[in-house]
């Protein structure tokens, strides 16, 4: 009986010991796997945070670049607007003069006279439609008599002031319209205006 009890006790202790060892091994393995999972999760979380920081920095850089470009363009547009206003004010008296019939008659006579002395050809003029009443009789009568040759006039609604002149064959035209004067004067005024306004 004692032997049976001793054997039972021994088997029980061995089973207990073996179960305890297996339990500890399982616990150790579970702990190791848990540590690896935590480590992996931390690495993934760090990578996500790093990626988010990089994306935020890239976005910030892009936004700053866009804002800087927009502000530069706005400044340039504002400067150009101011420059255009100053040049337009300076050119306005010329434009006004070129829209007056009396002044145009003088200039047309002088320019046409120059053509007359250099070329033995009839002339063609393009004039502002709004001045047709004042200029048509002048071209047909006075100018034709003064030059002693044919002068043909066409009136354009696209012109506000000034005129275009050239040989009647249309081989070329000299543009003395208000737009041409405005562009020419503006071309010379812009650099000086820019320097005065913006240094």
PDB file of C-alpha atoms in Angstrom:
ATOM      1  CA  UNK A   1       0.000   0.000   0.000  1.00  0.00           C
ATOM      2  CA  UNK A   2       2.780   2.318   0.907  1.00  0.00           C
ATOM      3  CA  UNK A   3       4.487   1.437  -2.332  1.00  0.00           C
ATOM      4  CA  UNK A   4       1.336   2.165  -4.297  1.00  0.00           C
ATOM      5  CA  UNK A   5       0.873   5.417  -2.492  1.00  0.00           C
ATOM      6  CA  UNK A   6       4.519   6.256  -3.028  1.00  0.00           C
ATOM      7  CA  UNK A   7       4.231   5.425  -6.719  1.00  0.00           C
ATOM      8  CA  UNK A   8       1.054   7.486  -7.040  1.00  0.00           C
ATOM      9  CA  UNK A   9       2.692  10.351  -5.225  1.00  0.00           C
ATOM     10  CA  UNK A  10       5.728  10.079  -7.492  1.00  0.00           C
ATOM     11  CA  UNK A  11       3.591   9.996 -10.650  1.00  0.00           C
ATOM     12  CA  UNK A  12       1.562  12.910  -9.374  1.00  0.00           C
ATOM     13  CA  UNK A  13       4.703  14.944  -8.647  1.00  0.00           C
ATOM     14  CA  UNK A  14       6.234  14.073 -12.013  1.00  0.00           C
ATOM     15  CA  UNK A  15       3.006  15.003 -13.790  1.00  0.00           C
ATOM     16  CA  UNK A  16       2.781  18.179 -11.753  1.00  0.00           C
ATOM     17  CA  UNK A  17       6.413  19.006 -12.469  1.00  0.00           C
ATOM     18  CA  UNK A  18       6.021  18.252 -16.169  1.00  0.00           C
ATOM     19  CA  UNK A  19       2.796  20.268 -16.356  1.00  0.00           C
ATOM     20  CA  UNK A  20       4.480  23.109 -14.512  1.00  0.00           C
ATOM     21  CA  UNK A  21       7.456  23.039 -16.935  1.00  0.00           C
ATOM     22  CA  UNK A  22       5.150  22.930 -19.969  1.00  0.00           C
ATOM     23  CA  UNK A  23       3.043  25.720 -18.487  1.00  0.00           C
ATOM     24  CA  UNK A  24       6.137  27.824 -17.877  1.00  0.00           C
ATOM     25  CA  UNK A  25       7.387  27.088 -21.416  1.00  0.00           C
ATOM     26  CA  UNK A  26       3.997  28.058 -22.834  1.00  0.00           C
ATOM     27  CA  UNK A  27       3.916  31.186 -20.680  1.00  0.00           C
ATOM     28  CA  UNK A  28       7.462  32.062 -21.734  1.00  0.00           C
ATOM     29  CA  UNK A  29       6.584  31.500 -25.417  1.00  0.00           C
ATOM     30  CA  UNK A  30       3.399  33.596 -25.039  1.00  0.00           C
ATOM     31  CA  UNK A  31       5.386  36.357 -23.308  1.00  0.00           C
ATOM     32  CA  UNK A  32       7.999  36.273 -26.097  1.00  0.00           C
ATOM     33  CA  UNK A  33       5.298  36.450 -28.789  1.00  0.00           C
ATOM     34  CA  UNK A  34       3.532  39.254 -26.920  1.00  0.00           C
ATOM     35  CA  UNK A  35       6.828  41.192 -26.675  1.00  0.00           C
ATOM     36  CA  UNK A  36       7.420  40.712 -30.408  1.00  0.00           C
ATOM     37  CA  UNK A  37       3.868  41.870 -31.214  1.00  0.00           C
ATOM     38  CA  UNK A  38       4.282  44.946 -28.980  1.00  0.00           C
ATOM     39  CA  UNK A  39       7.682  45.696 -30.570  1.00  0.00           C
ATOM     40  CA  UNK A  40       6.212  45.299 -34.084  1.00  0.00           C
ATOM     41  CA  UNK A  41       3.191  47.452 -33.187  1.00  0.00           C
ATOM     42  CA  UNK A  42       5.489  50.163 -31.793  1.00  0.00           C
ATOM     43  CA  UNK A  43       7.644  50.063 -34.936  1.00  0.00           C
ATOM     44  CA  UNK A  44       4.540  50.316 -37.150  1.00  0.00           C
ATOM     45  CA  UNK A  45       3.150  53.157 -35.026  1.00  0.00           C
ATOM     46  CA  UNK A  46       6.518  54.989 -35.225  1.00  0.00           C
ATOM     47  CA  UNK A  47       6.584  54.473 -39.029  1.00  0.00           C
ATOM     48  CA  UNK A  48       3.009  55.817 -39.331  1.00  0.00           C
ATOM     49  CA  UNK A  49       3.878  58.845 -37.170  1.00  0.00           C
ATOM     50  CA  UNK A  50       7.066  59.444 -39.209  1.00  0.00           C
ATOM     51  CA  UNK A  51       5.143  59.193 -42.486  1.00  0.00           C
ATOM     52  CA  UNK A  52       2.463  61.564 -41.171  1.00  0.00           C
ATOM     53  CA  UNK A  53       5.169  64.059 -40.074  1.00  0.00           C
ATOM     54  CA  UNK A  54       6.833  63.875 -43.504  1.00  0.00           C
ATOM     55  CA  UNK A  55       3.503  64.337 -45.308  1.00  0.00           C
ATOM     56  CA  UNK A  56       2.625  67.262 -43.021  1.00  0.00           C
ATOM     57  CA  UNK A  57       6.054  68.853 -43.652  1.00  0.00           C
ATOM     58  CA  UNK A  58       5.681  68.333 -47.421  1.00  0.00           C
ATOM     59  CA  UNK A  59       2.172  69.809 -47.340  1.00  0.00           C
ATOM     60  CA  UNK A  60       3.386  72.760 -45.257  1.00  0.00           C
ATOM     61  CA  UNK A  61       6.227  73.384 -47.740  1.00  0.00           C
ATOM     62  CA  UNK A  62       3.778  73.179 -50.672  1.00  0.00           C
ATOM     63  CA  UNK A  63       1.289  75.530 -49.005  1.00  0.00           C
ATOM     64  CA  UNK A  64       4.059  77.997 -48.116  1.00  0.00           C
ATOM     65  CA  UNK A  65       5.309  77.860 -51.726  1.00  0.00           C
ATOM     66  CA  UNK A  66       1.787  78.391 -53.087  1.00  0.00           C
ATOM     67  CA  UNK A  67       1.171  81.306 -50.701  1.00  0.00           C
ATOM     68  CA  UNK A  68       4.525  82.864 -51.588  1.00  0.00           C
ATOM     69  CA  UNK A  69       3.859  82.477 -55.325  1.00  0.00           C
ATOM     70  CA  UNK A  70       0.324  83.885 -54.956  1.00  0.00           C
ATOM     71  CA  UNK A  71       1.575  86.876 -52.959  1.00  0.00           C
ATOM     72  CA  UNK A  72       4.355  87.525 -55.503  1.00  0.00           C
ATOM     73  CA  UNK A  73       1.826  87.372 -58.359  1.00  0.00           C
ATOM     74  CA  UNK A  74      -0.576  89.644 -56.461  1.00  0.00           C
ATOM     75  CA  UNK A  75       2.233  92.142 -55.825  1.00  0.00           C
ATOM     76  CA  UNK A  76       3.284  92.063 -59.482  1.00  0.00           C
ATOM     77  CA  UNK A  77      -0.334  92.493 -60.622  1.00  0.00           C
ATOM     78  CA  UNK A  78      -0.772  95.423 -58.220  1.00  0.00           C
ATOM     79  CA  UNK A  79       2.442  97.042 -59.430  1.00  0.00           C
ATOM     80  CA  UNK A  80       1.419  96.513 -63.063  1.00  0.00           C
ATOM     81  CA  UNK A  81      -2.003  98.015 -62.305  1.00  0.00           C
ATOM     82  CA  UNK A  82      -0.451 101.110 -60.703  1.00  0.00           C
ATOM     83  CA  UNK A  83       2.040 101.422 -63.555  1.00  0.00           C
ATOM     84  CA  UNK A  84      -0.750 101.131 -66.149  1.00  0.00           C
ATOM     85  CA  UNK A  85      -2.812 103.794 -64.349  1.00  0.00           C
ATOM     86  CA  UNK A  86       0.143 106.227 -64.269  1.00  0.00           C
ATOM     87  CA  UNK A  87       1.019 105.590 -67.928  1.00  0.00           C
ATOM     88  CA  UNK A  88      -2.666 105.882 -68.963  1.00  0.00           C
ATOM     89  CA  UNK A  89      -2.931 109.247 -67.159  1.00  0.00           C
ATOM     90  CA  UNK A  90       0.244 110.469 -68.881  1.00  0.00           C
ATOM     91  CA  UNK A  91      -0.942 109.293 -72.305  1.00  0.00           C
ATOM     92  CA  UNK A  92      -4.525 110.562 -71.919  1.00  0.00           C
ATOM     93  CA  UNK A  93      -3.789 114.089 -73.255  1.00  0.00           C
ATOM     94  CA  UNK A  94      -2.221 112.589 -76.412  1.00  0.00           C
ATOM     95  CA  UNK A  95      -5.205 110.293 -76.899  1.00  0.00           C
ATOM     96  CA  UNK A  96      -7.556 113.252 -76.427  1.00  0.00           C
ATOM     97  CA  UNK A  97      -5.641 115.305 -79.005  1.00  0.00           C
ATOM     98  CA  UNK A  98      -5.741 112.459 -81.529  1.00  0.00           C
ATOM     99  CA  UNK A  99      -9.515 112.272 -81.135  1.00  0.00           C
ATOM    100  CA  UNK A 100      -9.986 115.902 -82.187  1.00  0.00           C
ATOM    101  CA  UNK A 101     -10.806 116.619 -85.835  1.00  0.00           C
ATOM    102  CA  UNK A 102      -8.863 119.928 -86.025  1.00  0.00           C
ATOM    103  CA  UNK A 103      -5.632 118.392 -84.713  1.00  0.00           C
ATOM    104  CA  UNK A 104      -6.014 115.352 -86.994  1.00  0.00           C
ATOM    105  CA  UNK A 105      -6.457 117.586 -90.052  1.00  0.00           C
ATOM    106  CA  UNK A 106      -3.106 119.278 -89.315  1.00  0.00           C
ATOM    107  CA  UNK A 107      -1.242 116.003 -88.798  1.00  0.00           C
ATOM    108  CA  UNK A 108      -2.838 114.295 -91.807  1.00  0.00           C
ATOM    109  CA  UNK A 109      -1.887 117.264 -94.017  1.00  0.00           C
ATOM    110  CA  UNK A 110       1.733 117.170 -92.803  1.00  0.00           C
ATOM    111  CA  UNK A 111       2.138 113.382 -93.137  1.00  0.00           C
ATOM    112  CA  UNK A 112       0.286 113.187 -96.479  1.00  0.00           C
ATOM    113  CA  UNK A 113       2.405 116.080 -97.771  1.00  0.00           C
ATOM    114  CA  UNK A 114       5.496 114.049 -96.978  1.00  0.00           C
ATOM    115  CA  UNK A 115       4.086 111.093 -98.952  1.00  0.00           C
ATOM    116  CA  UNK A 116       3.208 113.404-101.817  1.00  0.00           C
ATOM    117  CA  UNK A 117       6.726 114.744-102.149  1.00  0.00           C
ATOM    118  CA  UNK A 118       8.341 111.271-101.997  1.00  0.00           C
ATOM    119  CA  UNK A 119       5.904 109.094-103.978  1.00  0.00           C
ATOM    120  CA  UNK A 120       3.758 109.735-107.002  1.00  0.00           C
ATOM    121  CA  UNK A 121       0.945 107.490-105.834  1.00  0.00           C
ATOM    122  CA  UNK A 122      -2.593 107.952-104.621  1.00  0.00           C
ATOM    123  CA  UNK A 123      -3.068 107.649-100.855  1.00  0.00           C
ATOM    124  CA  UNK A 124      -5.456 105.699 -98.685  1.00  0.00           C
ATOM    125  CA  UNK A 125      -6.478 106.700 -95.171  1.00  0.00           C
ATOM    126  CA  UNK A 126      -8.221 104.831 -92.365  1.00  0.00           C
ATOM    127  CA  UNK A 127      -9.929 107.239 -89.967  1.00  0.00           C
ATOM    128  CA  UNK A 128     -12.184 107.013 -86.890  1.00  0.00           C
ATOM    129  CA  UNK A 129     -15.823 106.478 -87.836  1.00  0.00           C
ATOM    130  CA  UNK A 130     -16.974 108.891 -85.122  1.00  0.00           C
ATOM    131  CA  UNK A 131     -15.155 111.747 -86.936  1.00  0.00           C
ATOM    132  CA  UNK A 132     -16.511 110.898 -90.411  1.00  0.00           C
ATOM    133  CA  UNK A 133     -18.735 114.003 -90.641  1.00  0.00           C
ATOM    134  CA  UNK A 134     -15.839 116.370 -89.886  1.00  0.00           C
ATOM    135  CA  UNK A 135     -13.101 114.558 -91.811  1.00  0.00           C
ATOM    136  CA  UNK A 136     -14.783 113.205 -94.964  1.00  0.00           C
ATOM    137  CA  UNK A 137     -15.261 116.634 -96.636  1.00  0.00           C
ATOM    138  CA  UNK A 138     -11.722 117.616 -95.613  1.00  0.00           C
ATOM    139  CA  UNK A 139     -10.198 114.504 -97.218  1.00  0.00           C
ATOM    140  CA  UNK A 140     -12.237 114.729-100.439  1.00  0.00           C
ATOM    141  CA  UNK A 141     -11.789 118.458-100.966  1.00  0.00           C
ATOM    142  CA  UNK A 142      -8.995 120.227 -99.101  1.00  0.00           C
ATOM    143  CA  UNK A 143      -6.498 117.361 -98.817  1.00  0.00           C
ATOM    144  CA  UNK A 144      -6.964 116.145-102.384  1.00  0.00           C
ATOM    145  CA  UNK A 145      -6.477 119.730-103.679  1.00  0.00           C
ATOM    146  CA  UNK A 146      -3.454 120.349-101.450  1.00  0.00           C
ATOM    147  CA  UNK A 147      -1.729 117.134-102.560  1.00  0.00           C
ATOM    148  CA  UNK A 148      -2.831 117.255-106.175  1.00  0.00           C
ATOM    149  CA  UNK A 149      -3.542 113.508-106.230  1.00  0.00           C
ATOM    150  CA  UNK A 150      -6.241 111.013-105.277  1.00  0.00           C
ATOM    151  CA  UNK A 151      -6.945 110.356-101.620  1.00  0.00           C
ATOM    152  CA  UNK A 152      -9.286 107.597-100.537  1.00  0.00           C
ATOM    153  CA  UNK A 153     -10.675 107.519 -96.996  1.00  0.00           C
ATOM    154  CA  UNK A 154     -12.180 104.575 -95.150  1.00  0.00           C
ATOM    155  CA  UNK A 155     -13.787 105.027 -91.752  1.00  0.00           C
ATOM    156  CA  UNK A 156     -13.422 102.380 -89.045  1.00  0.00           C
ATOM    157  CA  UNK A 157     -15.495 101.909 -85.902  1.00  0.00           C
ATOM    158  CA  UNK A 158     -12.485 100.141 -84.355  1.00  0.00           C
ATOM    159  CA  UNK A 159     -10.477 103.366 -84.191  1.00  0.00           C
ATOM    160  CA  UNK A 160     -11.068 105.978 -81.496  1.00  0.00           C
ATOM    161  CA  UNK A 161      -8.498 108.483 -82.669  1.00  0.00           C
ATOM    162  CA  UNK A 162      -5.530 109.012 -84.941  1.00  0.00           C
ATOM    163  CA  UNK A 163      -5.289 107.510 -88.426  1.00  0.00           C
ATOM    164  CA  UNK A 164      -3.495 105.076 -90.709  1.00  0.00           C
ATOM    165  CA  UNK A 165      -1.995 106.176 -93.997  1.00  0.00           C
ATOM    166  CA  UNK A 166      -0.315 104.465 -96.923  1.00  0.00           C
ATOM    167  CA  UNK A 167      -0.281 104.027-100.688  1.00  0.00           C
ATOM    168  CA  UNK A 168      -3.671 103.218-102.221  1.00  0.00           C
ATOM    169  CA  UNK A 169      -2.333  99.875-103.487  1.00  0.00           C
ATOM    170  CA  UNK A 170      -2.212  98.721 -99.830  1.00  0.00           C
ATOM    171  CA  UNK A 171       1.440  97.686-100.019  1.00  0.00           C
ATOM    172  CA  UNK A 172       1.943  99.137 -96.524  1.00  0.00           C
ATOM    173  CA  UNK A 173       0.352 101.401 -93.928  1.00  0.00           C
ATOM    174  CA  UNK A 174       1.855 103.705 -91.353  1.00  0.00           C
ATOM    175  CA  UNK A 175      -0.111 103.387 -88.117  1.00  0.00           C
ATOM    176  CA  UNK A 176      -0.607 106.735 -86.409  1.00  0.00           C
ATOM    177  CA  UNK A 177      -3.683 105.660 -84.465  1.00  0.00           C
ATOM    178  CA  UNK A 178      -4.191 106.628 -80.836  1.00  0.00           C
ATOM    179  CA  UNK A 179      -3.497 102.998 -79.866  1.00  0.00           C
ATOM    180  CA  UNK A 180      -0.162 103.021 -81.693  1.00  0.00           C
ATOM    181  CA  UNK A 181       0.814 106.318 -80.025  1.00  0.00           C
ATOM    182  CA  UNK A 182      -0.312 105.005 -76.656  1.00  0.00           C
ATOM    183  CA  UNK A 183       1.792 101.848 -77.095  1.00  0.00           C
ATOM    184  CA  UNK A 184       4.799 103.829 -78.290  1.00  0.00           C
ATOM    185  CA  UNK A 185       4.662 106.416 -75.515  1.00  0.00           C
ATOM    186  CA  UNK A 186       3.850 103.733 -72.954  1.00  0.00           C
ATOM    187  CA  UNK A 187       6.902 101.740 -74.070  1.00  0.00           C
ATOM    188  CA  UNK A 188       9.144 104.706 -73.238  1.00  0.00           C
ATOM    189  CA  UNK A 189       7.279 105.710 -70.082  1.00  0.00           C
ATOM    190  CA  UNK A 190       7.032 102.252 -68.459  1.00  0.00           C
ATOM    191  CA  UNK A 191      10.709 101.803 -67.454  1.00  0.00           C
ATOM    192  CA  UNK A 192      10.909 105.328 -66.029  1.00  0.00           C
ATOM    193  CA  UNK A 193       7.547 104.950 -64.275  1.00  0.00           C
ATOM    194  CA  UNK A 194       8.602 101.591 -62.826  1.00  0.00           C
ATOM    195  CA  UNK A 195      11.872 103.122 -61.564  1.00  0.00           C
ATOM    196  CA  UNK A 196      10.105 106.120 -59.979  1.00  0.00           C
ATOM    197  CA  UNK A 197       7.338 104.061 -58.365  1.00  0.00           C
ATOM    198  CA  UNK A 198       9.197 100.961 -57.233  1.00  0.00           C
ATOM    199  CA  UNK A 199      12.898 101.877 -57.225  1.00  0.00           C
TER     200      UNK A 199
END
